[in-house]
Amino acid sequence: LRRVYERAALCRAFEEECFRQIQAKVIRFPAYLSAGQEYTPATVSVFLEEHGIKNRQIFIQHRGHSTYLCFGGDLDSLVLELLGEPHGCAGGMGGSASIQSVQANIYGHDGLMGTQVPIAVGACYANRKPTICFVGDAAIEEDYALAALGWAATQRLPILFVVEDNTLAILTEKRVRRSWQIVDVARGFGLDARNTGDDPEAIWAALQGGFWEFPQLINVHTHRLFWHAGAGIDNPDTFDRHKAVSNSLGPEYVLEVKDMSEFRVREAWARHSEK
């Protein structure tokens, strides 16, 4: 839990600093903040390490800062990308939505909703590497995303689909958009699929079984703290998993991790903002 918390704390510190940088107009293009959803990639990444899965490939979605950081993406390269610099993780051309890391086997999102799903399935089919594909609850509705789930099951690919389900497509709720649930559809295709909350222990339990042997899907019910894009708050009363986990750990430890995370993030922004 502490390892998960430390990754989540770095992600939260980074997104809160991004929030300030957007408001100060230092970040000048749409930015998609993952605050509130950081425990999903943090838990999945630690789970893989605990099970010795190293030669994996990650397919990221547009709201991917936390995924990038949890799976080993370089902090400085991400700051440079958000500043539009050529030494950024996507050459200063991907912005917030299309971050990547060649070194960490993190493949960037191309900007078309849900296309990371068939691309991830195609890559996994070609090289049979353990594959993790992150996707939102709206993007998984795309026809090519659904068809890719079926192909993954048919070919028994070693792939895990992680649906980050905050029920919102920008601001349109899931109940307005569709009458079905992705776990039911995935099971119909033949995947091992289940719902889970965003508590680290619940995510960990949902991952049991080894997706590297048979395709799985987990639909994680989570919460977006900030706007779909930019620096604003839809609902100030939104549940915050980070606060809940922080309260379950010792206050001295939590403060130490928080201070260390914020220091790392501030130092990275200061280094590159001054240039």
PDB file of C-alpha atoms in Angstrom:
ATOM      1  CA  LEU A   1       0.000   0.000   0.000  1.00  0.00           C
ATOM      2  CA  ARG A   2       2.870   2.382   0.767  1.00  0.00           C
ATOM      3  CA  ARG A   3       4.457   1.753  -2.630  1.00  0.00           C
ATOM      4  CA  VAL A   4       1.129   2.483  -4.312  1.00  0.00           C
ATOM      5  CA  TYR A   5       0.652   5.571  -2.162  1.00  0.00           C
ATOM      6  CA  GLU A   6       4.082   6.970  -3.001  1.00  0.00           C
ATOM      7  CA  ARG A   7       3.369   6.749  -6.732  1.00  0.00           C
ATOM      8  CA  ALA A   8      -0.083   8.220  -6.314  1.00  0.00           C
ATOM      9  CA  ALA A   9       1.316  11.079  -4.204  1.00  0.00           C
ATOM     10  CA  LEU A  10       3.788  12.004  -6.946  1.00  0.00           C
ATOM     11  CA  CYS A  11       0.969  11.958  -9.502  1.00  0.00           C
ATOM     12  CA  ARG A  12      -1.234  14.145  -7.294  1.00  0.00           C
ATOM     13  CA  ALA A  13       1.576  16.637  -6.704  1.00  0.00           C
ATOM     14  CA  PHE A  14       2.237  16.792 -10.445  1.00  0.00           C
ATOM     15  CA  GLU A  15      -1.417  17.373 -11.353  1.00  0.00           C
ATOM     16  CA  GLU A  16      -1.869  20.058  -8.711  1.00  0.00           C
ATOM     17  CA  GLU A  17       1.175  21.864 -10.084  1.00  0.00           C
ATOM     18  CA  CYS A  18      -0.210  21.490 -13.614  1.00  0.00           C
ATOM     19  CA  PHE A  19      -3.455  23.049 -12.362  1.00  0.00           C
ATOM     20  CA  ARG A  20      -1.473  26.103 -11.223  1.00  0.00           C
ATOM     21  CA  GLN A  21       0.529  26.222 -14.452  1.00  0.00           C
ATOM     22  CA  ILE A  22      -2.676  26.182 -16.525  1.00  0.00           C
ATOM     23  CA  GLN A  23      -4.174  28.999 -14.487  1.00  0.00           C
ATOM     24  CA  ALA A  24      -0.956  30.991 -14.908  1.00  0.00           C
ATOM     25  CA  LYS A  25      -1.160  30.342 -18.690  1.00  0.00           C
ATOM     26  CA  VAL A  26       2.233  28.649 -18.725  1.00  0.00           C
ATOM     27  CA  ILE A  27       0.532  25.590 -20.262  1.00  0.00           C
ATOM     28  CA  ARG A  28      -1.172  27.065 -23.309  1.00  0.00           C
ATOM     29  CA  PHE A  29      -3.056  24.136 -24.829  1.00  0.00           C
ATOM     30  CA  PRO A  30      -5.731  21.736 -23.512  1.00  0.00           C
ATOM     31  CA  ALA A  31      -4.452  19.643 -20.605  1.00  0.00           C
ATOM     32  CA  TYR A  32      -6.231  16.585 -19.268  1.00  0.00           C
ATOM     33  CA  LEU A  33      -5.592  16.168 -15.557  1.00  0.00           C
ATOM     34  CA  SER A  34      -5.852  12.749 -13.921  1.00  0.00           C
ATOM     35  CA  ALA A  35      -6.140  13.885 -10.293  1.00  0.00           C
ATOM     36  CA  GLY A  36      -8.581  11.599  -8.522  1.00  0.00           C
ATOM     37  CA  GLN A  37      -7.803   8.671 -10.809  1.00  0.00           C
ATOM     38  CA  GLU A  38      -4.155   8.093  -9.883  1.00  0.00           C
ATOM     39  CA  TYR A  39      -4.743   4.964  -7.794  1.00  0.00           C
ATOM     40  CA  THR A  40      -5.657   2.911 -10.843  1.00  0.00           C
ATOM     41  CA  PRO A  41      -2.278   3.106 -12.644  1.00  0.00           C
ATOM     42  CA  ALA A  42      -0.398   3.211  -9.333  1.00  0.00           C
ATOM     43  CA  THR A  43      -1.930  -0.079  -8.200  1.00  0.00           C
ATOM     44  CA  VAL A  44      -1.663  -1.823 -11.577  1.00  0.00           C
ATOM     45  CA  SER A  45       2.005  -0.844 -11.939  1.00  0.00           C
ATOM     46  CA  VAL A  46       2.952  -2.156  -8.481  1.00  0.00           C
ATOM     47  CA  PHE A  47       0.927  -5.333  -9.111  1.00  0.00           C
ATOM     48  CA  LEU A  48       2.930  -6.047 -12.268  1.00  0.00           C
ATOM     49  CA  GLU A  49       6.221  -5.530 -10.465  1.00  0.00           C
ATOM     50  CA  GLU A  50       5.167  -7.811  -7.618  1.00  0.00           C
ATOM     51  CA  HIS A  51       4.416 -10.535 -10.177  1.00  0.00           C
ATOM     52  CA  GLY A  52       7.667 -10.079 -12.068  1.00  0.00           C
ATOM     53  CA  ILE A  53       6.089  -8.729 -15.260  1.00  0.00           C
ATOM     54  CA  LYS A  54       8.819  -6.509 -16.702  1.00  0.00           C
ATOM     55  CA  ASN A  55       8.644  -6.912 -20.490  1.00  0.00           C
ATOM     56  CA  ARG A  56       5.255  -5.204 -20.758  1.00  0.00           C
ATOM     57  CA  GLN A  57       3.818  -2.556 -23.075  1.00  0.00           C
ATOM     58  CA  ILE A  58       1.460   0.212 -22.007  1.00  0.00           C
ATOM     59  CA  PHE A  59      -1.108   1.893 -24.251  1.00  0.00           C
ATOM     60  CA  ILE A  60      -2.182   5.139 -22.692  1.00  0.00           C
ATOM     61  CA  GLN A  61      -5.313   7.257 -23.038  1.00  0.00           C
ATOM     62  CA  HIS A  62      -5.599  11.047 -23.279  1.00  0.00           C
ATOM     63  CA  ARG A  63      -5.937  11.508 -19.500  1.00  0.00           C
ATOM     64  CA  GLY A  64      -2.614   9.850 -18.953  1.00  0.00           C
ATOM     65  CA  HIS A  65      -0.213  11.905 -16.829  1.00  0.00           C
ATOM     66  CA  SER A  66      -0.577   9.522 -13.878  1.00  0.00           C
ATOM     67  CA  THR A  67      -0.260   6.433 -16.057  1.00  0.00           C
ATOM     68  CA  TYR A  68       2.923   7.824 -17.605  1.00  0.00           C
ATOM     69  CA  LEU A  69       4.496   8.567 -14.213  1.00  0.00           C
ATOM     70  CA  CYS A  70       3.437   5.309 -12.535  1.00  0.00           C
ATOM     71  CA  PHE A  71       4.889   3.120 -15.279  1.00  0.00           C
ATOM     72  CA  GLY A  72       8.292   4.811 -15.344  1.00  0.00           C
ATOM     73  CA  GLY A  73       7.880   7.814 -17.628  1.00  0.00           C
ATOM     74  CA  ASP A  74      10.480  10.524 -17.014  1.00  0.00           C
ATOM     75  CA  LEU A  75       9.206  13.480 -14.972  1.00  0.00           C
ATOM     76  CA  ASP A  76      11.405  16.084 -16.665  1.00  0.00           C
ATOM     77  CA  SER A  77      10.422  14.886 -20.144  1.00  0.00           C
ATOM     78  CA  LEU A  78       6.764  15.294 -19.223  1.00  0.00           C
ATOM     79  CA  VAL A  79       7.296  18.845 -17.960  1.00  0.00           C
ATOM     80  CA  LEU A  80       9.143  19.708 -21.185  1.00  0.00           C
ATOM     81  CA  GLU A  81       6.292  18.250 -23.233  1.00  0.00           C
ATOM     82  CA  LEU A  82       3.732  20.394 -21.423  1.00  0.00           C
ATOM     83  CA  LEU A  83       5.943  23.414 -22.137  1.00  0.00           C
ATOM     84  CA  GLY A  84       5.963  22.515 -25.833  1.00  0.00           C
ATOM     85  CA  GLU A  85       9.717  21.973 -25.874  1.00  0.00           C
ATOM     86  CA  PRO A  86      11.405  19.753 -28.498  1.00  0.00           C
ATOM     87  CA  HIS A  87      13.036  17.650 -25.780  1.00  0.00           C
ATOM     88  CA  GLY A  88       9.634  16.709 -24.367  1.00  0.00           C
ATOM     89  CA  CYS A  89       8.532  13.077 -24.258  1.00  0.00           C
ATOM     90  CA  ALA A  90       6.639  13.491 -27.567  1.00  0.00           C
ATOM     91  CA  GLY A  91       8.960  16.049 -29.122  1.00  0.00           C
ATOM     92  CA  GLY A  92       6.840  18.946 -27.889  1.00  0.00           C
ATOM     93  CA  MET A  93       4.146  17.993 -30.407  1.00  0.00           C
ATOM     94  CA  GLY A  94       1.958  15.597 -28.422  1.00  0.00           C
ATOM     95  CA  GLY A  95       0.937  17.975 -25.672  1.00  0.00           C
ATOM     96  CA  SER A  96      -1.001  16.579 -22.721  1.00  0.00           C
ATOM     97  CA  ALA A  97      -3.123  14.099 -24.687  1.00  0.00           C
ATOM     98  CA  SER A  98      -0.433  12.134 -26.533  1.00  0.00           C
ATOM     99  CA  ILE A  99       2.447  11.575 -24.124  1.00  0.00           C
ATOM    100  CA  GLN A 100       4.745   8.599 -24.578  1.00  0.00           C
ATOM    101  CA  SER A 101       7.991   7.022 -23.403  1.00  0.00           C
ATOM    102  CA  VAL A 102      10.081   4.882 -25.708  1.00  0.00           C
ATOM    103  CA  GLN A 103      12.315   3.889 -22.786  1.00  0.00           C
ATOM    104  CA  ALA A 104       9.379   2.728 -20.630  1.00  0.00           C
ATOM    105  CA  ASN A 105       7.392   1.078 -23.477  1.00  0.00           C
ATOM    106  CA  ILE A 106       4.528   3.564 -23.077  1.00  0.00           C
ATOM    107  CA  TYR A 107       2.781   4.229 -26.377  1.00  0.00           C
ATOM    108  CA  GLY A 108       1.029   7.567 -26.812  1.00  0.00           C
ATOM    109  CA  HIS A 109      -2.593   8.157 -27.677  1.00  0.00           C
ATOM    110  CA  ASP A 110      -3.175   9.387 -31.230  1.00  0.00           C
ATOM    111  CA  GLY A 111      -6.082  11.666 -30.304  1.00  0.00           C
ATOM    112  CA  LEU A 112      -8.877   9.604 -31.886  1.00  0.00           C
ATOM    113  CA  MET A 113     -11.232   8.327 -29.218  1.00  0.00           C
ATOM    114  CA  GLY A 114     -10.683   4.709 -28.304  1.00  0.00           C
ATOM    115  CA  THR A 115      -8.179   3.837 -31.037  1.00  0.00           C
ATOM    116  CA  GLN A 116      -5.620   2.751 -28.452  1.00  0.00           C
ATOM    117  CA  VAL A 117      -7.770  -0.367 -27.924  1.00  0.00           C
ATOM    118  CA  PRO A 118      -7.424  -1.934 -31.406  1.00  0.00           C
ATOM    119  CA  ILE A 119      -3.835  -0.663 -31.646  1.00  0.00           C
ATOM    120  CA  ALA A 120      -2.975  -2.340 -28.333  1.00  0.00           C
ATOM    121  CA  VAL A 121      -4.683  -5.548 -29.431  1.00  0.00           C
ATOM    122  CA  GLY A 122      -2.817  -5.505 -32.740  1.00  0.00           C
ATOM    123  CA  ALA A 123       0.526  -4.985 -31.038  1.00  0.00           C
ATOM    124  CA  CYS A 124      -0.190  -7.740 -28.525  1.00  0.00           C
ATOM    125  CA  TYR A 125      -1.268 -10.105 -31.310  1.00  0.00           C
ATOM    126  CA  ALA A 126       2.002  -9.397 -33.158  1.00  0.00           C
ATOM    127  CA  ASN A 127       4.492  -9.723 -30.309  1.00  0.00           C
ATOM    128  CA  ARG A 128       2.585 -11.532 -27.536  1.00  0.00           C
ATOM    129  CA  LYS A 129       4.025  -9.220 -24.877  1.00  0.00           C
ATOM    130  CA  PRO A 130       1.957  -8.637 -21.708  1.00  0.00           C
ATOM    131  CA  THR A 131      -0.085  -5.557 -22.639  1.00  0.00           C
ATOM    132  CA  ILE A 132      -2.031  -3.035 -20.587  1.00  0.00           C
ATOM    133  CA  CYS A 133      -4.479  -0.754 -22.364  1.00  0.00           C
ATOM    134  CA  PHE A 134      -6.036   2.183 -20.481  1.00  0.00           C
ATOM    135  CA  VAL A 135      -9.328   3.512 -21.825  1.00  0.00           C
ATOM    136  CA  GLY A 136     -12.169   5.722 -20.604  1.00  0.00           C
ATOM    137  CA  ASP A 137     -15.796   4.686 -20.152  1.00  0.00           C
ATOM    138  CA  ALA A 138     -16.823   6.721 -23.228  1.00  0.00           C
ATOM    139  CA  ALA A 139     -13.977   5.581 -25.497  1.00  0.00           C
ATOM    140  CA  ILE A 140     -14.765   1.905 -24.857  1.00  0.00           C
ATOM    141  CA  GLU A 141     -18.151   2.533 -26.553  1.00  0.00           C
ATOM    142  CA  GLU A 142     -16.524   2.952 -29.983  1.00  0.00           C
ATOM    143  CA  ASP A 143     -17.303   0.117 -32.401  1.00  0.00           C
ATOM    144  CA  TYR A 144     -13.670  -0.624 -33.202  1.00  0.00           C
ATOM    145  CA  ALA A 145     -12.870  -0.790 -29.480  1.00  0.00           C
ATOM    146  CA  LEU A 146     -15.606  -3.347 -28.895  1.00  0.00           C
ATOM    147  CA  ALA A 147     -14.572  -5.443 -31.892  1.00  0.00           C
ATOM    148  CA  ALA A 148     -10.993  -5.459 -30.584  1.00  0.00           C
ATOM    149  CA  LEU A 149     -12.178  -6.950 -27.276  1.00  0.00           C
ATOM    150  CA  GLY A 150     -13.680  -9.852 -29.187  1.00  0.00           C
ATOM    151  CA  TRP A 151     -10.490 -10.449 -31.154  1.00  0.00           C
ATOM    152  CA  ALA A 152      -8.412 -10.397 -27.951  1.00  0.00           C
ATOM    153  CA  ALA A 153     -10.643 -13.100 -26.460  1.00  0.00           C
ATOM    154  CA  THR A 154     -10.652 -15.196 -29.636  1.00  0.00           C
ATOM    155  CA  GLN A 155      -6.853 -15.145 -29.804  1.00  0.00           C
ATOM    156  CA  ARG A 156      -6.416 -15.543 -26.029  1.00  0.00           C
ATOM    157  CA  LEU A 157      -4.060 -12.588 -25.934  1.00  0.00           C
ATOM    158  CA  PRO A 158      -2.070 -11.624 -22.792  1.00  0.00           C
ATOM    159  CA  ILE A 159      -3.781  -8.253 -22.453  1.00  0.00           C
ATOM    160  CA  LEU A 160      -5.464  -6.300 -19.674  1.00  0.00           C
ATOM    161  CA  PHE A 161      -7.998  -3.596 -20.505  1.00  0.00           C
ATOM    162  CA  VAL A 162      -8.331  -1.034 -17.718  1.00  0.00           C
ATOM    163  CA  VAL A 163     -11.497   1.059 -18.064  1.00  0.00           C
ATOM    164  CA  GLU A 164     -11.285   4.218 -15.967  1.00  0.00           C
ATOM    165  CA  ASP A 165     -14.991   4.748 -15.403  1.00  0.00           C
ATOM    166  CA  ASN A 166     -15.966   8.136 -13.974  1.00  0.00           C
ATOM    167  CA  THR A 167     -19.370   7.845 -15.774  1.00  0.00           C
ATOM    168  CA  LEU A 168     -18.665  11.037 -17.751  1.00  0.00           C
ATOM    169  CA  ALA A 169     -17.965  11.790 -21.407  1.00  0.00           C
ATOM    170  CA  ILE A 170     -16.909  15.404 -20.828  1.00  0.00           C
ATOM    171  CA  LEU A 171     -20.114  16.092 -18.858  1.00  0.00           C
ATOM    172  CA  THR A 172     -22.580  13.565 -20.367  1.00  0.00           C
ATOM    173  CA  GLU A 173     -23.336  10.784 -17.914  1.00  0.00           C
ATOM    174  CA  LYS A 174     -23.033   7.134 -18.870  1.00  0.00           C
ATOM    175  CA  ARG A 175     -26.693   6.417 -18.148  1.00  0.00           C
ATOM    176  CA  VAL A 176     -27.658   8.901 -20.885  1.00  0.00           C
ATOM    177  CA  ARG A 177     -25.238   7.435 -23.435  1.00  0.00           C
ATOM    178  CA  ARG A 178     -25.963   3.707 -23.195  1.00  0.00           C
ATOM    179  CA  SER A 179     -28.105   0.999 -21.619  1.00  0.00           C
ATOM    180  CA  TRP A 180     -25.362  -1.651 -21.289  1.00  0.00           C
ATOM    181  CA  GLN A 181     -22.372  -2.237 -19.033  1.00  0.00           C
ATOM    182  CA  ILE A 182     -18.910  -2.947 -20.427  1.00  0.00           C
ATOM    183  CA  VAL A 183     -18.269  -5.832 -18.022  1.00  0.00           C
ATOM    184  CA  ASP A 184     -21.345  -7.649 -19.377  1.00  0.00           C
ATOM    185  CA  VAL A 185     -20.266  -7.021 -22.976  1.00  0.00           C
ATOM    186  CA  ALA A 186     -16.691  -8.150 -22.298  1.00  0.00           C
ATOM    187  CA  ARG A 187     -17.921 -11.349 -20.671  1.00  0.00           C
ATOM    188  CA  GLY A 188     -20.140 -11.925 -23.691  1.00  0.00           C
ATOM    189  CA  PHE A 189     -17.045 -11.776 -25.885  1.00  0.00           C
ATOM    190  CA  GLY A 190     -15.334 -14.285 -23.598  1.00  0.00           C
ATOM    191  CA  LEU A 191     -13.050 -12.088 -21.498  1.00  0.00           C
ATOM    192  CA  ASP A 192     -12.516 -12.427 -17.782  1.00  0.00           C
ATOM    193  CA  ALA A 193     -14.168  -9.146 -16.743  1.00  0.00           C
ATOM    194  CA  ARG A 194     -15.157  -7.552 -13.449  1.00  0.00           C
ATOM    195  CA  ASN A 195     -16.121  -4.282 -11.795  1.00  0.00           C
ATOM    196  CA  THR A 196     -14.124  -2.740  -8.976  1.00  0.00           C
ATOM    197  CA  GLY A 197     -13.892   0.435  -6.954  1.00  0.00           C
ATOM    198  CA  ASP A 198     -10.759   2.587  -6.963  1.00  0.00           C
ATOM    199  CA  ASP A 199      -9.514   1.477  -3.551  1.00  0.00           C
ATOM    200  CA  PRO A 200      -6.028  -0.027  -4.080  1.00  0.00           C
ATOM    201  CA  GLU A 201      -6.931  -3.239  -2.280  1.00  0.00           C
ATOM    202  CA  ALA A 202     -10.069  -3.636  -4.402  1.00  0.00           C
ATOM    203  CA  ILE A 203      -8.137  -3.073  -7.640  1.00  0.00           C
ATOM    204  CA  TRP A 204      -5.472  -5.531  -6.482  1.00  0.00           C
ATOM    205  CA  ALA A 205      -8.116  -8.183  -5.788  1.00  0.00           C
ATOM    206  CA  ALA A 206      -9.735  -7.604  -9.187  1.00  0.00           C
ATOM    207  CA  LEU A 207      -6.400  -8.237 -10.916  1.00  0.00           C
ATOM    208  CA  GLN A 208      -5.898 -11.708  -9.466  1.00  0.00           C
ATOM    209  CA  GLY A 209      -5.753 -14.483 -12.048  1.00  0.00           C
ATOM    210  CA  GLY A 210      -2.955 -13.431 -14.390  1.00  0.00           C
ATOM    211  CA  PHE A 211      -3.987 -11.485 -17.477  1.00  0.00           C
ATOM    212  CA  TRP A 212      -0.650 -12.530 -19.016  1.00  0.00           C
ATOM    213  CA  GLU A 213      -2.276 -15.925 -19.595  1.00  0.00           C
ATOM    214  CA  PHE A 214      -5.778 -14.869 -20.705  1.00  0.00           C
ATOM    215  CA  PRO A 215      -7.333 -11.477 -21.614  1.00  0.00           C
ATOM    216  CA  GLN A 216      -8.975  -9.570 -18.793  1.00  0.00           C
ATOM    217  CA  LEU A 217     -10.932  -6.344 -18.357  1.00  0.00           C
ATOM    218  CA  ILE A 218     -11.451  -4.407 -15.156  1.00  0.00           C
ATOM    219  CA  ASN A 219     -13.910  -1.537 -15.000  1.00  0.00           C
ATOM    220  CA  VAL A 220     -12.679   0.773 -12.236  1.00  0.00           C
ATOM    221  CA  HIS A 221     -15.279   3.140 -10.791  1.00  0.00           C
ATOM    222  CA  THR A 222     -13.278   6.272 -10.164  1.00  0.00           C
ATOM    223  CA  HIS A 223     -13.642  10.039  -9.808  1.00  0.00           C
ATOM    224  CA  ARG A 224     -12.305  12.985 -11.811  1.00  0.00           C
ATOM    225  CA  LEU A 225     -11.501  15.912  -9.540  1.00  0.00           C
ATOM    226  CA  PHE A 226     -10.909  18.560 -12.227  1.00  0.00           C
ATOM    227  CA  TRP A 227     -12.556  19.551 -15.482  1.00  0.00           C
ATOM    228  CA  HIS A 228     -12.434  17.309 -18.551  1.00  0.00           C
ATOM    229  CA  ALA A 229      -9.781  19.705 -19.864  1.00  0.00           C
ATOM    230  CA  GLY A 230      -8.155  22.635 -18.146  1.00  0.00           C
ATOM    231  CA  ALA A 231      -8.054  23.934 -14.588  1.00  0.00           C
ATOM    232  CA  GLY A 232     -11.488  23.965 -13.008  1.00  0.00           C
ATOM    233  CA  ILE A 233     -13.649  21.880 -10.688  1.00  0.00           C
ATOM    234  CA  ASP A 234     -16.990  20.365 -11.709  1.00  0.00           C
ATOM    235  CA  ASN A 235     -18.068  19.353  -8.207  1.00  0.00           C
ATOM    236  CA  PRO A 236     -16.192  20.409  -5.052  1.00  0.00           C
ATOM    237  CA  ASP A 237     -17.780  17.507  -3.149  1.00  0.00           C
ATOM    238  CA  THR A 238     -16.372  14.785  -5.435  1.00  0.00           C
ATOM    239  CA  PHE A 239     -14.995  11.842  -3.460  1.00  0.00           C
ATOM    240  CA  ASP A 240     -11.198  11.837  -3.301  1.00  0.00           C
ATOM    241  CA  ARG A 241      -9.553   8.418  -2.882  1.00  0.00           C
ATOM    242  CA  HIS A 242      -6.192  10.040  -2.130  1.00  0.00           C
ATOM    243  CA  LYS A 243      -7.574  11.649   1.027  1.00  0.00           C
ATOM    244  CA  ALA A 244      -9.069   8.354   2.129  1.00  0.00           C
ATOM    245  CA  VAL A 245      -5.806   6.451   1.663  1.00  0.00           C
ATOM    246  CA  SER A 246      -3.823   9.247   3.316  1.00  0.00           C
ATOM    247  CA  ASN A 247      -6.051   9.024   6.373  1.00  0.00           C
ATOM    248  CA  SER A 248      -5.366   5.291   6.648  1.00  0.00           C
ATOM    249  CA  LEU A 249      -1.576   5.781   6.887  1.00  0.00           C
ATOM    250  CA  GLY A 250       0.515   7.419   9.586  1.00  0.00           C
ATOM    251  CA  PRO A 251       0.436  11.246   9.484  1.00  0.00           C
ATOM    252  CA  GLU A 252       4.223  11.596   9.720  1.00  0.00           C
ATOM    253  CA  TYR A 253       4.762   9.213   6.805  1.00  0.00           C
ATOM    254  CA  VAL A 254       2.063  10.912   4.726  1.00  0.00           C
ATOM    255  CA  LEU A 255       3.547  14.348   5.329  1.00  0.00           C
ATOM    256  CA  GLU A 256       7.035  13.123   4.445  1.00  0.00           C
ATOM    257  CA  VAL A 257       5.860  11.578   1.159  1.00  0.00           C
ATOM    258  CA  LYS A 258       3.756  14.640   0.298  1.00  0.00           C
ATOM    259  CA  ASP A 259       6.652  17.037   0.897  1.00  0.00           C
ATOM    260  CA  MET A 260       9.085  14.883  -1.089  1.00  0.00           C
ATOM    261  CA  SER A 261       6.657  14.578  -4.022  1.00  0.00           C
ATOM    262  CA  GLU A 262       5.890  18.285  -4.122  1.00  0.00           C
ATOM    263  CA  PHE A 263       9.601  19.126  -3.935  1.00  0.00           C
ATOM    264  CA  ARG A 264      10.424  16.854  -6.893  1.00  0.00           C
ATOM    265  CA  VAL A 265       7.653  18.354  -8.989  1.00  0.00           C
ATOM    266  CA  ARG A 266       8.459  21.983  -8.119  1.00  0.00           C
ATOM    267  CA  GLU A 267      12.136  21.417  -8.853  1.00  0.00           C
ATOM    268  CA  ALA A 268      11.357  19.926 -12.270  1.00  0.00           C
ATOM    269  CA  TRP A 269       9.083  22.801 -13.267  1.00  0.00           C
ATOM    270  CA  ALA A 270      11.543  25.388 -11.951  1.00  0.00           C
ATOM    271  CA  ARG A 271      14.446  23.885 -13.909  1.00  0.00           C
ATOM    272  CA  HIS A 272      12.666  24.032 -17.229  1.00  0.00           C
ATOM    273  CA  SER A 273      10.487  27.103 -16.743  1.00  0.00           C
ATOM    274  CA  GLU A 274      13.575  29.226 -16.119  1.00  0.00           C
ATOM    275  CA  LYS A 275      15.096  28.071 -19.405  1.00  0.00           C
TER     276      LYS A 275
END
